[in-house]
PDB file of C-alpha atoms in Angstrom:
ATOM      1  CA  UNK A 150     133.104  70.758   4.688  1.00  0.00           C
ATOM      2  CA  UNK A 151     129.539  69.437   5.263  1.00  0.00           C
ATOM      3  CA  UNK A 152     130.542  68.490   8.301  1.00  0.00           C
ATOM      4  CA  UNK A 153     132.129  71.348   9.186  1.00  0.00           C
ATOM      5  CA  UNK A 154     128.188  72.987   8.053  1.00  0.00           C
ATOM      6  CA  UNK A 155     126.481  70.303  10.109  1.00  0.00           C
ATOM      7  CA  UNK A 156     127.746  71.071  13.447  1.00  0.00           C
ATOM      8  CA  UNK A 157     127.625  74.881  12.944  1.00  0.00           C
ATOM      9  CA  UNK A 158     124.152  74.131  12.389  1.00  0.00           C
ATOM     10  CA  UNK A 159     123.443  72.425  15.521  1.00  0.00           C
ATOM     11  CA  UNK A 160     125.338  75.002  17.474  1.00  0.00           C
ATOM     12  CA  UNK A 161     123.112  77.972  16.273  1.00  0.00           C
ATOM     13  CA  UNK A 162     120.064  76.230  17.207  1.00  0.00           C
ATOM     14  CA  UNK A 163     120.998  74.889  20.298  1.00  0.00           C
ATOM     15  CA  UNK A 164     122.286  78.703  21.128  1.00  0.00           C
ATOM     16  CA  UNK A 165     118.426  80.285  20.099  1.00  0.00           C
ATOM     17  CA  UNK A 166     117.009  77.675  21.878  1.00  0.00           C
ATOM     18  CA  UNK A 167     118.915  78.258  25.096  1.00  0.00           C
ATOM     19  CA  UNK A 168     118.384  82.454  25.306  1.00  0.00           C
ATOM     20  CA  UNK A 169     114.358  81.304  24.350  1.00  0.00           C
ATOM     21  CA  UNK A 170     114.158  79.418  27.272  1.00  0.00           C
ATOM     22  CA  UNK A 171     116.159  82.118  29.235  1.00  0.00           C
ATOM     23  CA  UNK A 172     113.373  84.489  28.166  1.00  0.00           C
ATOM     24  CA  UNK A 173     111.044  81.969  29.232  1.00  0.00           C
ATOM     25  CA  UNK A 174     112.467  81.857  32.678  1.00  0.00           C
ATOM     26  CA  UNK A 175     112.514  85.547  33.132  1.00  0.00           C
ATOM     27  CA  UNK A 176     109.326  86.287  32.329  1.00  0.00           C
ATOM     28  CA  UNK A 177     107.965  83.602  34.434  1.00  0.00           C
ATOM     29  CA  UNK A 178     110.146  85.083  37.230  1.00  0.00           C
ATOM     30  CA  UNK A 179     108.539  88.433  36.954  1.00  0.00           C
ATOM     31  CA  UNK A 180     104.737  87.332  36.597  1.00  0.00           C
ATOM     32  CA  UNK A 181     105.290  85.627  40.222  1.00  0.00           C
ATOM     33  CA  UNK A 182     106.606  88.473  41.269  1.00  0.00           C
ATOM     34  CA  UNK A 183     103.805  90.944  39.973  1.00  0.00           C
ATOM     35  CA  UNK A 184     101.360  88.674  41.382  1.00  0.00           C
ATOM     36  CA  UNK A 185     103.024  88.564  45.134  1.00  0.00           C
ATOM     37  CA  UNK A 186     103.231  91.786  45.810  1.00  0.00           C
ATOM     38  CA  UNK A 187      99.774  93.734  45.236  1.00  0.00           C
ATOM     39  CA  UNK A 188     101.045  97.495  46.304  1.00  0.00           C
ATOM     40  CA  UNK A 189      97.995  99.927  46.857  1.00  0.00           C
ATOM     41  CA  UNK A 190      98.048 103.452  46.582  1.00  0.00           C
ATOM     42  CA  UNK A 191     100.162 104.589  49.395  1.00  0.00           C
ATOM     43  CA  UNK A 192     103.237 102.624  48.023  1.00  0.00           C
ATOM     44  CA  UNK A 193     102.618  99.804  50.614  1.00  0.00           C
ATOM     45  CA  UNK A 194     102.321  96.290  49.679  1.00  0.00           C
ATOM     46  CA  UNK A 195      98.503  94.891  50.966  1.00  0.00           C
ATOM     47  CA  UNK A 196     100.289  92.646  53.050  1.00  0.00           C
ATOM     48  CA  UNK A 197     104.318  91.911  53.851  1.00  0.00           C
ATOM     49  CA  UNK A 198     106.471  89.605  51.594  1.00  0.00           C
ATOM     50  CA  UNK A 199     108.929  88.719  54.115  1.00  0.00           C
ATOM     51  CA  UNK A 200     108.940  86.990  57.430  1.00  0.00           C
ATOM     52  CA  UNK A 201     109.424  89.541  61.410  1.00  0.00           C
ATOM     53  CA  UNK A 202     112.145  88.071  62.954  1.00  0.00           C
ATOM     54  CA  UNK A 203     111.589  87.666  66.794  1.00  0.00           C
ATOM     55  CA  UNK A 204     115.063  89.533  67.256  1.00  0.00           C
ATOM     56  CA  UNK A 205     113.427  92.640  65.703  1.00  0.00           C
ATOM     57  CA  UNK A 206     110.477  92.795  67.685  1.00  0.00           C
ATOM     58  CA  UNK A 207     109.899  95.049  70.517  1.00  0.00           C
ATOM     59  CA  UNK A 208     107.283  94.941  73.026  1.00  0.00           C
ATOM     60  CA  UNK A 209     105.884  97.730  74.665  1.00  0.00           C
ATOM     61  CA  UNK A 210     103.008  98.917  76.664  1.00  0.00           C
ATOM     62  CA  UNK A 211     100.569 101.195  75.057  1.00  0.00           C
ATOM     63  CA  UNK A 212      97.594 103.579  77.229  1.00  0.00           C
ATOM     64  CA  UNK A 213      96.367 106.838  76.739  1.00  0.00           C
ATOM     65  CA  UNK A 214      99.298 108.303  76.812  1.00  0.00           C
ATOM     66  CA  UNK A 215     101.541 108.915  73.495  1.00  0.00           C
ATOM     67  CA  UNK A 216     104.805 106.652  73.421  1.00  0.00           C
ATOM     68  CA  UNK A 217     107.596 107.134  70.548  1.00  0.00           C
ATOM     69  CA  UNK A 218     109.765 104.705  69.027  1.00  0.00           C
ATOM     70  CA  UNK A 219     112.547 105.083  66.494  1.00  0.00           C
ATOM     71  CA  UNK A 220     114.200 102.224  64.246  1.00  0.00           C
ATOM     72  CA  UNK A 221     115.882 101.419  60.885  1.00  0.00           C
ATOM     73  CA  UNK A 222     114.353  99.603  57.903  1.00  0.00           C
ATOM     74  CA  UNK A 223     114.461  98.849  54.399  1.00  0.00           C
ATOM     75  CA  UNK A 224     112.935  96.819  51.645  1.00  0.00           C
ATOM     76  CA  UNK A 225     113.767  93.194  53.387  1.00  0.00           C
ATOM     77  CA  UNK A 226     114.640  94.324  56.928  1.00  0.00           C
ATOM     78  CA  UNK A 227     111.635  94.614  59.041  1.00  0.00           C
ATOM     79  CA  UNK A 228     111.117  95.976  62.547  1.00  0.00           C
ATOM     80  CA  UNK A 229     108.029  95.280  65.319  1.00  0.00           C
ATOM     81  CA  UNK A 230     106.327  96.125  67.853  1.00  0.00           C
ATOM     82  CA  UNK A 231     103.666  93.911  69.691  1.00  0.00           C
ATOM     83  CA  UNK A 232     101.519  95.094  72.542  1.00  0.00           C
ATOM     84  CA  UNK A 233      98.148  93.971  74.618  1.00  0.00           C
ATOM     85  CA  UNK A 234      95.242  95.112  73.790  1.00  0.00           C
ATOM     86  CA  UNK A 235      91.429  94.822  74.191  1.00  0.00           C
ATOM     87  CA  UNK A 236      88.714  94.751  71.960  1.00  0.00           C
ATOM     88  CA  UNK A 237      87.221  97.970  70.924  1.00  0.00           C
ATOM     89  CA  UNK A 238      90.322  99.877  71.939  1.00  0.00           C
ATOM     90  CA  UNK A 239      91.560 102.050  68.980  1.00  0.00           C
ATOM     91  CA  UNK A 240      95.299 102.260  67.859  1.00  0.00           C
ATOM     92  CA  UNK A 241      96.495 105.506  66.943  1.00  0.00           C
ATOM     93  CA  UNK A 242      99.762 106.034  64.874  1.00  0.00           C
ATOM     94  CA  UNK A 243     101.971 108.995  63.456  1.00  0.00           C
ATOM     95  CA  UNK A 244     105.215 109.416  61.608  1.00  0.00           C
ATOM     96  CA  UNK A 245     106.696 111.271  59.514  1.00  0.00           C
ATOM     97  CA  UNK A 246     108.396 109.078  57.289  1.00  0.00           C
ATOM     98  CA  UNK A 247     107.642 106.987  54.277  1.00  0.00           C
ATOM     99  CA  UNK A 248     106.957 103.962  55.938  1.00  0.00           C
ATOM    100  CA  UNK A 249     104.718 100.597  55.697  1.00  0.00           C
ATOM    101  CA  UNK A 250     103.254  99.673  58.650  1.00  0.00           C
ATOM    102  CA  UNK A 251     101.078  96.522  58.494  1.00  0.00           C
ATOM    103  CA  UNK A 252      98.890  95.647  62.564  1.00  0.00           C
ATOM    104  CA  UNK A 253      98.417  91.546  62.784  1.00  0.00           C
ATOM    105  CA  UNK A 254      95.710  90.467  65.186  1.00  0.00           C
ATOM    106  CA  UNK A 255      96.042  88.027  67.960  1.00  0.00           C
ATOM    107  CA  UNK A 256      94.735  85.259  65.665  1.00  0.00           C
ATOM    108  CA  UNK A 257      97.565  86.407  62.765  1.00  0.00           C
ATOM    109  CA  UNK A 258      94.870  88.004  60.236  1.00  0.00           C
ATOM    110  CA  UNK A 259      96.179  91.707  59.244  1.00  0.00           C
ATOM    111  CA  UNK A 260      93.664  94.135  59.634  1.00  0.00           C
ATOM    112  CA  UNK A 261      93.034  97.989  58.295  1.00  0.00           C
ATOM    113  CA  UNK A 262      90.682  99.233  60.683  1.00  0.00           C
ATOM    114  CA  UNK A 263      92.395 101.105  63.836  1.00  0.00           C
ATOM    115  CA  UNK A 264      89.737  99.909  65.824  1.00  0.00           C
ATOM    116  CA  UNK A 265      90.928  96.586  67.283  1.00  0.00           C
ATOM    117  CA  UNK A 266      88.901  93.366  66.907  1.00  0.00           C
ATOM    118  CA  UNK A 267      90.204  90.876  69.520  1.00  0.00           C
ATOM    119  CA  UNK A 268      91.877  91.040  73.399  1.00  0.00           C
ATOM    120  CA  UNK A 269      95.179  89.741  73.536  1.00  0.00           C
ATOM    121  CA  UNK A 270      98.806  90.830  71.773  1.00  0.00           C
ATOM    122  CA  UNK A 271      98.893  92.874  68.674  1.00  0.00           C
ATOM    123  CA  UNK A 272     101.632  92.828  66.254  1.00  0.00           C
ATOM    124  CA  UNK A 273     102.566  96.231  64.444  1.00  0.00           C
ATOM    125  CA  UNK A 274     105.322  95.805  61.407  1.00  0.00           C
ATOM    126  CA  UNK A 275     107.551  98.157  59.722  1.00  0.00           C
ATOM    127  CA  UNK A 276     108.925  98.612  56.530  1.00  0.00           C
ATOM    128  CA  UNK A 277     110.659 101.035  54.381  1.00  0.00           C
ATOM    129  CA  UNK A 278     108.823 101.972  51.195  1.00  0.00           C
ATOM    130  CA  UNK A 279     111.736 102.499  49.467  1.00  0.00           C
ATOM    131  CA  UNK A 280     115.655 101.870  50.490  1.00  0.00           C
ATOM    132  CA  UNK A 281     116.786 102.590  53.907  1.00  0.00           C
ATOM    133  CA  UNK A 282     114.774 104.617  56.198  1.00  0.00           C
ATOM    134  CA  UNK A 283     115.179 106.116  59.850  1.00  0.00           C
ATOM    135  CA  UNK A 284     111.733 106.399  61.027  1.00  0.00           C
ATOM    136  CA  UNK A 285     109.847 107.626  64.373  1.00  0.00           C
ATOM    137  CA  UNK A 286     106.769 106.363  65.160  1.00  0.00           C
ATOM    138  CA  UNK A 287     104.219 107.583  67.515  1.00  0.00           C
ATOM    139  CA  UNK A 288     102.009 104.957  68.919  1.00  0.00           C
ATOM    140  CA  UNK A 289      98.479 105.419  71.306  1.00  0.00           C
ATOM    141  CA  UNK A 290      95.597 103.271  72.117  1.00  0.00           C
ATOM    142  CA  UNK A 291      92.284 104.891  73.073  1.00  0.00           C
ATOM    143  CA  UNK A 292      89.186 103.441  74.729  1.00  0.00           C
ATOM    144  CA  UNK A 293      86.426 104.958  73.053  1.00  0.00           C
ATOM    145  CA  UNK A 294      83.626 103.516  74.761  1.00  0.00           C
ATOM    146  CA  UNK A 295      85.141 104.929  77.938  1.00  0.00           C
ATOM    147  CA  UNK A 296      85.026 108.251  76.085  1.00  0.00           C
ATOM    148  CA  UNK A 297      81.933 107.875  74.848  1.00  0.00           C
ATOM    149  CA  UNK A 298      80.556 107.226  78.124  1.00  0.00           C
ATOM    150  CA  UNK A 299      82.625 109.842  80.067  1.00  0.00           C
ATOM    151  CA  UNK A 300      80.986 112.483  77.170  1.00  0.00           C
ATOM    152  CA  UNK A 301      77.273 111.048  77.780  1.00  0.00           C
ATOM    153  CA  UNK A 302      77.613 112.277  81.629  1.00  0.00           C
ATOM    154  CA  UNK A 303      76.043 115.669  82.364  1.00  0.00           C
ATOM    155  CA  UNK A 304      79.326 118.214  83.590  1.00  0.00           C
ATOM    156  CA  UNK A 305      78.681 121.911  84.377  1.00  0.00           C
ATOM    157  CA  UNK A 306      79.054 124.378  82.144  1.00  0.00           C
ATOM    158  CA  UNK A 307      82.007 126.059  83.753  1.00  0.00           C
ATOM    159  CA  UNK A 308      83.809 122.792  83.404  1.00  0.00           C
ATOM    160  CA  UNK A 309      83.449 121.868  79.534  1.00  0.00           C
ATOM    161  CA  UNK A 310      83.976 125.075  78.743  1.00  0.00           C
ATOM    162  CA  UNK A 311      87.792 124.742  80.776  1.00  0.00           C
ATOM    163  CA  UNK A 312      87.761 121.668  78.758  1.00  0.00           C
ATOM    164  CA  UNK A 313      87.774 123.023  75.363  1.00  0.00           C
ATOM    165  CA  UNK A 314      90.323 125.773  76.428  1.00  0.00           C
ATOM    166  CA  UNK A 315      92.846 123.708  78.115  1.00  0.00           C
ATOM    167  CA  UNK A 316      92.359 120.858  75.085  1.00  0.00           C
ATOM    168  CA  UNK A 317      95.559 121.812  73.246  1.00  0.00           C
ATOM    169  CA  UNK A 318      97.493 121.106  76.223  1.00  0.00           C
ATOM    170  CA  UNK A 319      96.592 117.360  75.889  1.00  0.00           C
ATOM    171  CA  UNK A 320      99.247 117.248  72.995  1.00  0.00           C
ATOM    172  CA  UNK A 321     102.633 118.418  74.780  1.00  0.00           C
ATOM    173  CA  UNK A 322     104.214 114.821  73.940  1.00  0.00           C
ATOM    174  CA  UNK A 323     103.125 115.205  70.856  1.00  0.00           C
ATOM    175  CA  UNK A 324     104.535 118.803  70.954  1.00  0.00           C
ATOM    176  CA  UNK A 325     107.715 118.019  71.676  1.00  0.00           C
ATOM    177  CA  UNK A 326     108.533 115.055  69.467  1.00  0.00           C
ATOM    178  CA  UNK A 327     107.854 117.314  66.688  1.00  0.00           C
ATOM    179  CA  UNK A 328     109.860 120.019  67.915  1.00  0.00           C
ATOM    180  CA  UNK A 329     112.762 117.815  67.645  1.00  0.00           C
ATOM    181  CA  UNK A 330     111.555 116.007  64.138  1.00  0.00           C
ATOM    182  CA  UNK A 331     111.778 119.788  63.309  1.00  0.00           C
ATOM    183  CA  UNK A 332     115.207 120.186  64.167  1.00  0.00           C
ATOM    184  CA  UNK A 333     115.781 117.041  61.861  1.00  0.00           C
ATOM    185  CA  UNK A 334     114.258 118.861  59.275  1.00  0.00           C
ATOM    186  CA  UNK A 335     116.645 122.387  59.882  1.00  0.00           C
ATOM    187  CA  UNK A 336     113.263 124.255  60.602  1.00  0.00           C
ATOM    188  CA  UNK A 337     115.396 126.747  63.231  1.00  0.00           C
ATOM    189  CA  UNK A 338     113.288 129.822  62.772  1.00  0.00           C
ATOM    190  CA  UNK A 339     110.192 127.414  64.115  1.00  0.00           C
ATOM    191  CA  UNK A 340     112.228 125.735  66.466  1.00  0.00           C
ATOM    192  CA  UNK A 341     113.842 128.974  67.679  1.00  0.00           C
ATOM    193  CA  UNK A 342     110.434 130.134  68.372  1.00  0.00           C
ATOM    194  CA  UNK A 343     109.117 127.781  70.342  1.00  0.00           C
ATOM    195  CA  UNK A 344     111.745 128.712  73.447  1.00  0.00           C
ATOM    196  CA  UNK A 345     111.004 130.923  76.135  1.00  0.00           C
ATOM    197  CA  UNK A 346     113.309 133.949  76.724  1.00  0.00           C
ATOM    198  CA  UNK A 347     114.591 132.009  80.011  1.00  0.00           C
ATOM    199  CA  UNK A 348     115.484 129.266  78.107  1.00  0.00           C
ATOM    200  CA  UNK A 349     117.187 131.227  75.013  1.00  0.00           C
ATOM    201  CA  UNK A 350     119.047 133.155  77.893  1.00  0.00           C
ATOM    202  CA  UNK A 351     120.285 130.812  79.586  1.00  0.00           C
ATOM    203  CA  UNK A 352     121.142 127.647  77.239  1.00  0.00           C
ATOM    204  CA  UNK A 353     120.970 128.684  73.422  1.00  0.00           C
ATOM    205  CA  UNK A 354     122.791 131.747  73.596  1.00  0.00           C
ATOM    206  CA  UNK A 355     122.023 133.820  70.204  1.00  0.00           C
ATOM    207  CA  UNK A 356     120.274 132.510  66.947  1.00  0.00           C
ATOM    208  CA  UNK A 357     123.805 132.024  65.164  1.00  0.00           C
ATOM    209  CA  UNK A 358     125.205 130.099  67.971  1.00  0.00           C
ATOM    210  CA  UNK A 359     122.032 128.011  68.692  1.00  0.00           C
ATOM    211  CA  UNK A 360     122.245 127.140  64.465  1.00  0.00           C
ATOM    212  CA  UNK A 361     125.723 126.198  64.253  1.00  0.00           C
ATOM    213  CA  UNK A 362     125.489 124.121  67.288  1.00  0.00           C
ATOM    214  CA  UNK A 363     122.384 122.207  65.440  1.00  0.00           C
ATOM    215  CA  UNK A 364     123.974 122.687  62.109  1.00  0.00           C
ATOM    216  CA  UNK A 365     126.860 120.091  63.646  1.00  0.00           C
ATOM    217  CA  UNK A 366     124.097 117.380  64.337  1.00  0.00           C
ATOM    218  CA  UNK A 367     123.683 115.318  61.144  1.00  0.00           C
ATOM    219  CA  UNK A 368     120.223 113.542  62.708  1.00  0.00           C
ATOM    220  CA  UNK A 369     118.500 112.982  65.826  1.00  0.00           C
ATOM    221  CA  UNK A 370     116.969 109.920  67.027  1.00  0.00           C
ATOM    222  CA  UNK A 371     114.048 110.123  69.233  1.00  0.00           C
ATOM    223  CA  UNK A 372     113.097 107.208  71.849  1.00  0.00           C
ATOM    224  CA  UNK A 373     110.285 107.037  74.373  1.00  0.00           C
ATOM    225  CA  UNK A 374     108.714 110.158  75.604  1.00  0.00           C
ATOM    226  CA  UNK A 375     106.867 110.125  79.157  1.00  0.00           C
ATOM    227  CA  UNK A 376     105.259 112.623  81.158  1.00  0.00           C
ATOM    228  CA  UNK A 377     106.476 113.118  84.709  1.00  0.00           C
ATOM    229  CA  UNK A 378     104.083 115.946  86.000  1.00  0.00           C
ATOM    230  CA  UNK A 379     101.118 117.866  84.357  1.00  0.00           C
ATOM    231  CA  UNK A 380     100.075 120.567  86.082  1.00  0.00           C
ATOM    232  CA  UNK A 381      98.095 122.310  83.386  1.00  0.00           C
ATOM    233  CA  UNK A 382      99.857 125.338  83.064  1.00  0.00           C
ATOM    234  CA  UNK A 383     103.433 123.540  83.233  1.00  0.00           C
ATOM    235  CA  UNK A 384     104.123 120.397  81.770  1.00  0.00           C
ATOM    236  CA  UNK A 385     107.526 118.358  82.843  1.00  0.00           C
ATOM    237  CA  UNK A 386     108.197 115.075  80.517  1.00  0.00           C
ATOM    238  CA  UNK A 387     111.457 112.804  79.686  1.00  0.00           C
ATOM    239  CA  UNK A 388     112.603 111.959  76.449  1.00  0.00           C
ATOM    240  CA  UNK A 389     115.109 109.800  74.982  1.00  0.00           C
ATOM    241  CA  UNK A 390     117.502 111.612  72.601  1.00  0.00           C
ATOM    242  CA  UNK A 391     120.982 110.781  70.693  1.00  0.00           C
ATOM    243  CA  UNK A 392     122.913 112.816  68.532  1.00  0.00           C
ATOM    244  CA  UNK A 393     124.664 111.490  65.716  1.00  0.00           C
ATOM    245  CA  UNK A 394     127.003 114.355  64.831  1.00  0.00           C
ATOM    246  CA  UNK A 395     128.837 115.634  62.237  1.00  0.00           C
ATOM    247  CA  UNK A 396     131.647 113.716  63.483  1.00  0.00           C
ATOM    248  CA  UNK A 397     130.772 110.232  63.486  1.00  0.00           C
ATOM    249  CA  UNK A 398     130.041 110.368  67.130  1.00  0.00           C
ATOM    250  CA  UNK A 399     126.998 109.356  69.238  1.00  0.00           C
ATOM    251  CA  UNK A 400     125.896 111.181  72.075  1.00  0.00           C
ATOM    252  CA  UNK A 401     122.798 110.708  74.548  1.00  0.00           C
ATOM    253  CA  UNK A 402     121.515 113.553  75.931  1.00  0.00           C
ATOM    254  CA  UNK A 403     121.916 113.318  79.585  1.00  0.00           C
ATOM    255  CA  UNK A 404     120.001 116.466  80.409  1.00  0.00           C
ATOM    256  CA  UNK A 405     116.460 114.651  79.100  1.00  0.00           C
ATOM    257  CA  UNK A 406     113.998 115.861  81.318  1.00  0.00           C
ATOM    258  CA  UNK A 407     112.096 118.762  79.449  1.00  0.00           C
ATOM    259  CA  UNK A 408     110.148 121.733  81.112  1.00  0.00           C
ATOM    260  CA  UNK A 409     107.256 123.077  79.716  1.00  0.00           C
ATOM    261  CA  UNK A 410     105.335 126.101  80.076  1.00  0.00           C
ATOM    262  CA  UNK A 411     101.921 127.022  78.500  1.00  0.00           C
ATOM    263  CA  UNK A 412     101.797 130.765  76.964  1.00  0.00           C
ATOM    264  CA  UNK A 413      98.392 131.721  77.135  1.00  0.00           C
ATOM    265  CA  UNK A 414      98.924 134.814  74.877  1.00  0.00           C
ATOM    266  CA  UNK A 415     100.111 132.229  71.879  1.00  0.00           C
ATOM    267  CA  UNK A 416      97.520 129.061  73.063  1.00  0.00           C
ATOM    268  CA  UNK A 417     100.927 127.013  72.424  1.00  0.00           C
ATOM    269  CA  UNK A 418     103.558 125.291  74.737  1.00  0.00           C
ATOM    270  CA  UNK A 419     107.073 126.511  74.976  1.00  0.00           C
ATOM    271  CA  UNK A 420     110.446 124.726  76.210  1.00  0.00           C
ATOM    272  CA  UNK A 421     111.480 126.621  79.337  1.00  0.00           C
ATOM    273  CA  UNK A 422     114.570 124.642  80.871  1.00  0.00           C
ATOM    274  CA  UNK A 423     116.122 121.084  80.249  1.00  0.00           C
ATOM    275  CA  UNK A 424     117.762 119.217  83.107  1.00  0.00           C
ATOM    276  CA  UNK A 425     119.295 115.773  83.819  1.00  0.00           C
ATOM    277  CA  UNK A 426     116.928 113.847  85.670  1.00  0.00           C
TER     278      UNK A 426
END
């Protein structure tokens, strides 16, 4: 019987010390893991916790002009993009989406400022804030010394004040990546609006058949967006589109090269015909 008392004994103690040190161990586990990952006030770590992979990273070739890229991420998958640049140049960047994006240096150091330190490649990384997220992101770089310069030279009067008008029409990349991030969204009425009677005439047919034909995309992915011809007035630009319908299917839009007209009563630009290139 005392036997019987003795090794109940040891059992008990040897079972609180074993969920103790279990405690122990958890604890521990979450202190390192409050101190590695110092999140600011946008949701977004100060830095990344995990490694790019060189399979997820894309380069591309950034200028004046406004490029878009779309992608996948979550928590632990990560996506890139790394591009030349010079110092002084300033790097410009839109989306949508709740996103992290972190911009490494040349040298490796991570930096917050968008105006860029050092010449040579820049590394800009993506991550979701939270699960899985389809993003788009709108990437420029802009000289500002050249502007600054370019703005310190005398121009006529006639011509700045053409300059101030015709400023809106800088944006019709910008334009038309958010028309179709509003389509995403199943903002039709503003979508709807932003077609010219030729175009509603001859492609969308009425409002309730340009919805339902919308209504059977479940998303749209948007790739690069380039302008062909600018002509003030009329705009033409390419864009990369697929449709992931209803369905299951994928479909790229062949007909990708977008026509723009400026409507001077509205100071806004309006799709006027789509076309395969």
């Amino acid at each position: 019987m005392n036997k019987y008392l003795i090794l109940k004994n040891k059992k008990t103690k040897m079972k609180k010390l074993l969920i103790y040190s279990t405690c122990l161990s958890i604890l521990s586990c979450q202190n390192a893991s409050i101190s590695s990952n110092s999140v600011s006030s946008s949701g977004c770590a100060d830095k990344p916790t995990g490694s790019l992979s060189k399979k997820d990273v894309e380069e591309v070739v950034l200028n004046e002009g406004t490029i878009t890229k779309s992608g996948q991420v979550n928590a632990s998958k990560y996506h890139g993009y790394t591009f030349t640049a010079k110092s002084g140049e300033k790097l410009i960047y839109k989306t949508n989406q709740d996103i992290c994006i972190w911009v490494y240096t040349p040298d490796n150091q991570l930096i917050n400022s968008p105006i860029l330190p050092l010449d040579g490649k820049y590394t800009v990384q993506v991550a979701a804030m939270r699960g899985s997220t389809t993003f788009d992101l709108a990437l420029q770089l802009q000289n500002d010394a050249d502007k600054l310069l370019s703005s310190a030279q005398p121009t006529p009067l006639e011509t700045s004040q053409t300059n101030i008008e015709n400023s809106p029409r800088k944006d019709a990349a910008d334009f038309i990546r958010n028309h179709y991030l509003s389509l995403n969204n199943r903002e039709y009425s503003q979508t709807w609006n932003q077609l010219s009677n030729q175009f509603k005439n001859n492609r969308s047919g009425t409002y309730a058949e340009y919805q339902q034909w919308w209504n059977s995309v479940k998303k749209i992915r948007i790739g690069d967006i380039k302008i062909v011809n600018d002509n003030g007035n009329n705009v033409t630009l390419d864009i990369e589109l697929w449709y992931y319908m209803n369905t299951g299917t994928i479909a790229q839009d062949s007909r990708s090269r977008i026509y723009l007209i400026w409507n001077q009563n509205d100071n806004r630009w309006l799709i006027n015909d789509k076309s395969e290139p």
